[in-house]
Protein backbone atom coordinates (compact mmCIF):
# COMPACT_ATOMS: atom_id res chain seq x y z
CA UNK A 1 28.25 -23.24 -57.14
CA UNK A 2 30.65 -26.09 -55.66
CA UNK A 3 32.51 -24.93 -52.36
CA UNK A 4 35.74 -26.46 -51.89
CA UNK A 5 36.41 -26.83 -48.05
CA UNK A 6 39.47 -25.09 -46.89
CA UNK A 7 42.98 -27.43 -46.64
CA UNK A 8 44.09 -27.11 -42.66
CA UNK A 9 41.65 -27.06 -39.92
CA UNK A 10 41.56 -23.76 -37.37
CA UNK A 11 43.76 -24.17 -34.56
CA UNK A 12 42.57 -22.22 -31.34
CA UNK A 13 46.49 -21.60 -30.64
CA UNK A 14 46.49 -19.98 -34.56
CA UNK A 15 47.22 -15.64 -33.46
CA UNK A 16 44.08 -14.73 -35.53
CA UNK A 17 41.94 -17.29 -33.35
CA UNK A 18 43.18 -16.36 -30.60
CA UNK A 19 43.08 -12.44 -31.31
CA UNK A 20 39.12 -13.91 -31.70
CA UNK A 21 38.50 -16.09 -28.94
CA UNK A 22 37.87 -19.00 -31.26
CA UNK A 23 36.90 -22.06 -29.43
CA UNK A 24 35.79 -25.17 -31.04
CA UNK A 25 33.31 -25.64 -28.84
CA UNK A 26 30.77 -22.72 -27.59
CA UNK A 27 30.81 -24.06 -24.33
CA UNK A 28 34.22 -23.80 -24.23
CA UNK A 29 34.24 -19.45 -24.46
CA UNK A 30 35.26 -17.55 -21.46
CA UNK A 31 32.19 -15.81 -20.85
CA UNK A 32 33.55 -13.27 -18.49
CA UNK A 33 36.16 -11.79 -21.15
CA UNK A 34 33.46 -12.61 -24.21
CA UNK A 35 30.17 -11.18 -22.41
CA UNK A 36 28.14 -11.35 -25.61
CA UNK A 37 28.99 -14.51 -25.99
CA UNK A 38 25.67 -17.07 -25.73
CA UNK A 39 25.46 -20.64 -25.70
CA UNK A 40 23.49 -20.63 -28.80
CA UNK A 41 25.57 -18.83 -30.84
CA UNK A 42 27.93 -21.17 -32.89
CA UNK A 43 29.66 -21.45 -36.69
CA UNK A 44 26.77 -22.71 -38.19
CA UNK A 45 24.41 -20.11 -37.68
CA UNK A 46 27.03 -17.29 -37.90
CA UNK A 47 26.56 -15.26 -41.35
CA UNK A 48 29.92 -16.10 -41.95
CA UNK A 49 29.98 -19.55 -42.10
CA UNK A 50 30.13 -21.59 -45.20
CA UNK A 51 29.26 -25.54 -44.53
CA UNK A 52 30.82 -27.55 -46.88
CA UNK A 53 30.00 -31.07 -45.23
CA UNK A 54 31.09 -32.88 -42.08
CA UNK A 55 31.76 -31.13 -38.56
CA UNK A 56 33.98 -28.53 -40.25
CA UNK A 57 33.23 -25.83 -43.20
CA UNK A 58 34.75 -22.43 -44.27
CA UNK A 59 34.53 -19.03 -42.49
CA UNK A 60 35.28 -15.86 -44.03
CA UNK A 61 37.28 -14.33 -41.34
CA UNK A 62 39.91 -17.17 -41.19
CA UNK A 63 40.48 -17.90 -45.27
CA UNK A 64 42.17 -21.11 -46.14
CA UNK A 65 41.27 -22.60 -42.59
CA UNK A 66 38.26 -24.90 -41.77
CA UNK A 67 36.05 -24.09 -38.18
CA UNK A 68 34.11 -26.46 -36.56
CA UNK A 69 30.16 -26.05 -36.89
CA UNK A 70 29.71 -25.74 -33.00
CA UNK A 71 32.45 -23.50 -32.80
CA UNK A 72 32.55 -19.91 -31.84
CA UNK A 73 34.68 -16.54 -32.01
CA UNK A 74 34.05 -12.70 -31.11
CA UNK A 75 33.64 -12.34 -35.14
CA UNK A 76 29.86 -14.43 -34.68
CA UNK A 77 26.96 -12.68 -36.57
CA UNK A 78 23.32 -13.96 -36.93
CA UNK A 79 22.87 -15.80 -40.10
CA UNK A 80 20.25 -14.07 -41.61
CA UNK A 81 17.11 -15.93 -41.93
C-alpha cells in the first residue's frame, strides 16, 4: 500500500513533542530526565515509525507530522524484527 508522508515536519517546541522529549537527534536527549533513553534507539527502528523516503517519515504518536529517522522521544519501542 502507498504511504503518503505527513504535510509539516515535527517541531521539538510542538506541546506533544515536548510532553515526549522528542529530539531530532538521539544524541540530543537529556539522558538524566530520559534514563531509558540509549544512543541506539532512534525513529527508524521504533515500531512506530513509518519511513516514507528521505530523512523524515510518519510516526503514529504525532499524526499529520513527519519525525526525523535519527530522532527520538519517550514513546520509542523496538521495531519488531
Amino acid at each position: 500500500p502507498l504511504t503518503l508522508k505527513a504535510a509539516e515536519k515535527l517541531e521539538e517546541s510542538d506541546p506533544s513533542a515536548a510532553a515526549l522529549g522528542y529530539k531530532h537527534d538521539t544524541a540530543d536527549v537529556d539522558a538524566g530526565q530520559y534514563p531509558r533513553h540509549s544512543a541506539d534507539q532512534m525513529c527508524k527502528n521504533c515500531q512506530l515509525y513509518q519511513h516514507v523516503d528521505g530523512d523524515w517519515g510518519n510516526c503514529g504518536i504525532f499524526p499529520a507530522k513527519q519525525v526525523n529517522v535519527k530522532g527520538w522521544c519517550n514513546a520509542w519501542v523496538k521495531k519488531a524484527g
